[in-house]
Coordinates of C-alpha atoms and ligand atoms in Angstrom, one line a residue:
X1 CA 0.1 0.0 0.0
X2 CA 1.5 3.5 -0.8
X3 CA 0.7 7.0 0.5
X4 CA 0.0 8.3 3.9
X5 CA -2.6 6.3 6.2
X6 CA -5.8 7.9 6.1
X7 CA -6.6 9.4 9.9
X8 CA -10.3 9.8 9.5
X9 CA -12.4 12.5 11.5
X10 CA -10.7 14.0 14.4
X11 CA -13.2 15.0 17.2
X12 CA -11.0 17.4 18.5
X13 CA -11.1 19.9 15.6
X14 CA -13.0 22.3 13.8
X15 CA -12.2 24.7 10.7
X16 CA -10.7 26.9 12.7
X17 CA -8.9 25.3 15.9
X18 CA -7.5 21.7 16.9
X19 CA -7.1 21.0 20.7
X20 CA -4.3 18.6 21.2
X21 CA -2.5 17.2 24.5
X22 CA 0.8 19.3 25.5
X23 CA 4.3 18.3 24.2
X24 CA 7.6 19.4 26.0
X25 CA 7.9 21.4 22.8
X26 CA 5.3 24.0 24.2
X27 CA 7.3 25.2 26.9
X28 CA 9.0 28.1 24.7
X29 CA 5.6 29.3 23.8
X30 CA 4.3 29.0 27.3
X31 CA 7.1 30.7 28.4
X32 CA 6.2 33.5 26.2
X33 CA 2.4 33.7 27.2
X34 CA 3.7 33.8 30.9
X35 CA 4.9 37.3 30.3
X36 CA 1.8 38.9 29.4
X37 CA 0.6 40.2 33.0
X38 CA -2.7 41.3 31.8
X39 CA -3.5 37.9 30.8
X40 CA -2.6 36.7 34.2
X41 CA -4.8 39.4 35.7
X42 CA -7.6 38.5 33.6
X43 CA -7.1 34.9 34.7
X44 CA -6.2 35.1 38.4
X45 CA -3.6 38.1 39.3
X46 CA -0.2 39.0 38.5
X47 CA 2.1 36.1 39.5
X48 CA 5.7 36.1 40.4
X49 CA 7.9 36.0 37.3
X50 CA 8.2 32.2 36.4
X51 CA 11.9 30.8 35.1
X52 CA 12.1 28.8 31.8
X53 CA 12.8 25.7 34.0
X54 CA 9.7 26.3 36.0
X55 CA 7.8 26.5 33.0
X56 CA 9.6 23.5 31.4
X57 CA 9.0 21.6 34.6
X58 CA 5.1 22.3 34.2
X59 CA 4.8 21.9 30.6
X60 CA 6.7 18.3 30.8
X61 CA 4.2 17.3 33.7
X62 CA 1.3 18.4 31.4
X63 CA 2.9 16.1 28.7
X64 CA 2.6 13.4 30.8
X65 CA -0.8 14.0 32.3
X66 CA -3.5 11.0 31.9
X67 CA -7.1 11.4 31.8
X68 CA -8.0 9.9 35.2
X69 CA -10.0 12.2 37.4
X70 CA -11.3 14.6 34.6
X71 CA -9.2 17.4 34.7
X72 CA -7.1 18.0 31.5
X73 CA -4.8 20.7 29.9
X74 CA -4.6 21.1 26.2
X75 CA -3.0 23.4 23.8
X76 CA -5.4 25.3 21.4
X77 CA -3.8 25.2 17.7
X78 CA -5.1 27.3 14.8
X79 CA -5.8 25.9 11.3
X80 CA -1.9 26.5 10.6
X81 CA -0.9 24.5 13.7
X82 CA 0.5 27.5 15.5
X83 CA -0.1 27.2 19.4
X84 CA -2.6 30.2 20.1
X85 CA -3.7 29.3 23.6
X86 CA -4.6 26.7 26.0
X87 CA -7.8 25.3 27.6
X88 CA -7.6 23.7 31.0
X89 CA -10.6 21.7 33.1
X90 CA -10.5 21.8 36.7
X91 CA -12.9 20.7 39.6
X92 CA -14.1 17.9 37.6
X93 CA -16.4 16.0 39.7
X94 CA -17.5 12.4 38.3
X95 CA -20.3 11.6 40.9
X96 CA -21.9 15.0 40.5
X97 CA -21.2 15.5 36.7
X98 CA -20.1 19.0 37.4
X99 CA -16.7 20.6 35.8
X100 CA -15.0 24.0 35.1
X101 CA -12.5 25.4 33.0
X102 CA -10.1 28.2 32.1
X103 CA -8.7 29.2 29.0
X104 CA -6.7 31.9 27.3
X105 CA -5.7 33.0 23.8
X106 CA -2.6 34.7 23.0
X107 CA -3.2 38.5 22.3
X108 CA -2.1 38.7 18.9
X109 CA -4.5 35.8 18.1
X110 CA -7.8 37.1 19.7
X111 CA -11.3 37.9 18.1
X112 CA -10.9 35.1 15.2
X113 CA -13.2 32.7 16.9
X114 CA -10.6 30.4 18.5
X115 CA -12.0 30.7 22.2
X116 CA -15.6 30.2 20.6
X117 CA -14.5 26.8 18.6
X118 CA -12.2 25.7 21.7
X119 CA -15.0 25.8 24.3
X120 CA -17.5 24.0 22.1
X121 CA -15.1 21.0 21.6
X122 CA -14.4 21.0 25.4
X123 CA -18.1 21.0 26.0
X124 CA -19.2 18.5 23.5
X125 CA -16.4 16.4 25.0
X126 CA -17.3 16.8 28.6
X127 CA -21.4 16.4 28.0
X128 CA -21.7 14.4 24.8
X129 CA -18.7 11.7 25.7
X130 CA -17.9 11.5 29.3
X131 CA -21.7 12.2 30.5
X132 CA -20.8 15.2 32.7
X133 CA -23.9 17.2 32.9
X134 CA -23.1 20.8 34.4
X135 CA -20.1 23.5 33.6
X136 CA -19.8 26.5 35.8
X137 CA -17.0 29.2 35.1
X138 CA -16.0 31.9 37.0
X139 CA -15.1 35.4 35.2
X140 CA -13.7 38.6 36.8
X141 CA -16.4 41.3 36.4
X142 CA -14.3 43.5 34.6
X143 CA -13.3 41.0 32.0
X144 CA -15.6 42.5 29.3
X145 CA -14.0 39.8 26.7
X146 CA -14.9 36.8 28.8
X147 CA -18.3 37.9 30.0
X148 CA -19.3 38.5 26.1
X149 CA -17.6 35.0 25.1
X150 CA -19.6 33.2 27.8
X151 CA -23.1 35.1 26.8
X152 CA -22.2 34.2 23.2
X153 CA -21.7 30.4 23.8
X154 CA -25.1 30.5 25.5
X155 CA -24.3 30.3 29.3
X156 CA -26.4 31.8 32.1
X157 CA -25.4 34.1 34.4
X158 CA -25.9 32.5 37.9
X159 CA -24.5 34.9 40.1
X160 CA -22.2 37.6 41.4
X161 CA -20.0 37.2 44.2
X162 CA -18.7 40.5 45.6
X163 CA -14.8 41.8 46.2
X164 CA -13.3 38.2 45.5
X165 CA -10.8 39.3 43.1
X166 CA -7.9 41.7 44.0
X167 CA -5.1 42.8 41.5
X168 CA -3.9 46.2 40.1
X169 CA -4.6 47.9 43.7
X170 CA -8.5 46.9 43.6
X171 CA -10.9 44.7 44.4
X172 CA -13.4 43.3 41.5
X173 CA -16.4 41.2 41.8
X174 CA -16.5 37.6 40.3
X175 CA -19.6 36.5 38.0
X176 CA -20.4 32.8 37.6
X177 CA -21.9 31.2 34.4
X178 CA -23.2 27.9 33.9
X179 CA -24.3 25.8 31.4
X180 CA -26.2 22.4 31.4
X181 CA -25.9 19.6 29.1
X182 CA -29.5 19.8 27.8
X183 CA -28.9 23.2 27.3
X184 CA -26.0 22.6 25.1
X185 CA -27.6 19.9 23.2
X186 CA -30.6 22.3 22.2
X187 CA -28.0 24.5 20.3
X188 CA -25.4 21.6 19.4
X189 CA -27.3 18.2 18.7
X190 CA -25.1 15.3 19.7
X191 CA -23.6 13.7 16.2
X192 CA -21.4 10.6 15.5
X193 CA -18.9 12.5 13.3
X194 CA -17.9 15.1 15.7
X195 CA -18.3 18.9 16.5
X196 CA -18.4 19.5 12.6
Ligands
LIG1 C1 -11.6 35.7 26.8 C2 -10.8 35.4 25.5 C3 -10.7 34.0 25.9 C4 -11.5 35.6 24.0 O1 -10.7 34.7 23.4 P1 -11.0 34.8 21.7 O2 -10.3 33.9 20.9 O3 -10.6 36.3 21.4 O4 -12.4 35.0 21.6 P2 -13.3 34.8 20.2 O5 -12.5 35.4 19.0 O6 -13.7 33.3 20.1 O7 -14.5 35.5 20.5 C5 -16.1 35.0 20.6 C6 -17.0 35.9 20.9 O8 -16.5 36.3 22.2 C7 -16.8 37.8 22.1 N1 -15.9 38.5 22.5 C8 -14.2 38.0 22.5 N2 -13.6 39.0 22.9 C9 -14.2 40.2 23.0 C10 -13.9 41.6 23.4 N3 -12.6 41.9 23.6 N4 -15.0 42.5 23.6 C11 -16.1 42.3 23.5 N5 -16.4 40.9 22.9 C12 -15.5 40.0 22.8 C13 -17.6 38.3 20.9 O9 -18.7 38.2 21.1 C14 -17.0 37.3 20.1 O10 -17.7 37.1 18.9 P3 -17.4 38.1 17.7 O11 -15.9 38.1 17.2 O12 -18.2 37.4 16.3 O13 -18.2 39.4 18.1 C15 -9.5 36.1 25.2 O14 -9.8 37.3 25.1 C16 -8.5 35.9 26.3 O15 -7.5 34.9 26.4 N6 -8.2 36.9 27.5 C17 -7.3 36.5 28.5 C18 -7.8 35.4 29.5 C19 -8.9 35.3 29.9 O16 -9.7 36.4 30.1 N7 -9.5 34.0 29.8 C20 -10.9 34.0 30.5 C21 -11.0 33.7 31.8 S1 -12.4 33.1 32.3

């Protein structure tokens, strides 16, 4: 037989993005991302500077992680195969079927639909492959981009916790968005073929 083997459809890609596991080669780009302090603030708060060795160690651990308790970290690539960001699930609880996640897209790659597609793939996997039933995400109230993203993705605003974030010398509220598996399925009917 000649020619490359046919890989078949990959669940983890859309026309714009592909989600894949971390490899040790992602250390350099991860180190560059760690230098963006506004990104850190949007995700949490400004962290102490990370050394290349720390980032290499962190990425090496991610590259070896297995999907045992539900928490998982993935790189978001664009259609050209360039890493543009990352998405990670956390607080995955198979008993209640609830989970949470965080994501970020590098500044120069924003507003191209990458976050929209990456979250869509993630939700389809947890809801329609792993039988989770509810996702919740906490967003800093001043994070206009993330609030708009989650509204566009059909999340419901579930609550607001006052003064939960401190960065840049001031407090911010935290807003919580949620979506059930049924709400997701109404917008994205299950399909054998993958996200499409
Ligand atoms: C929030 C973030 C992930 C969005 O990533 P992105 O790839 O630029 O988002 P998308 O291009 O998929 O945008 C999808 C929709 O979200 C909304 N949106 C995204 N960025 C926006 C912005 N800066 N202002 C207003 N709306 C925005 C829009 O409705 C957009 O659809 P449109 O472009 O058709 O109008 C990105 O800004 C980011 O990484 N920020 C820093 C880290 C962060 O805040 N992470 C989220 C923590 S909960």
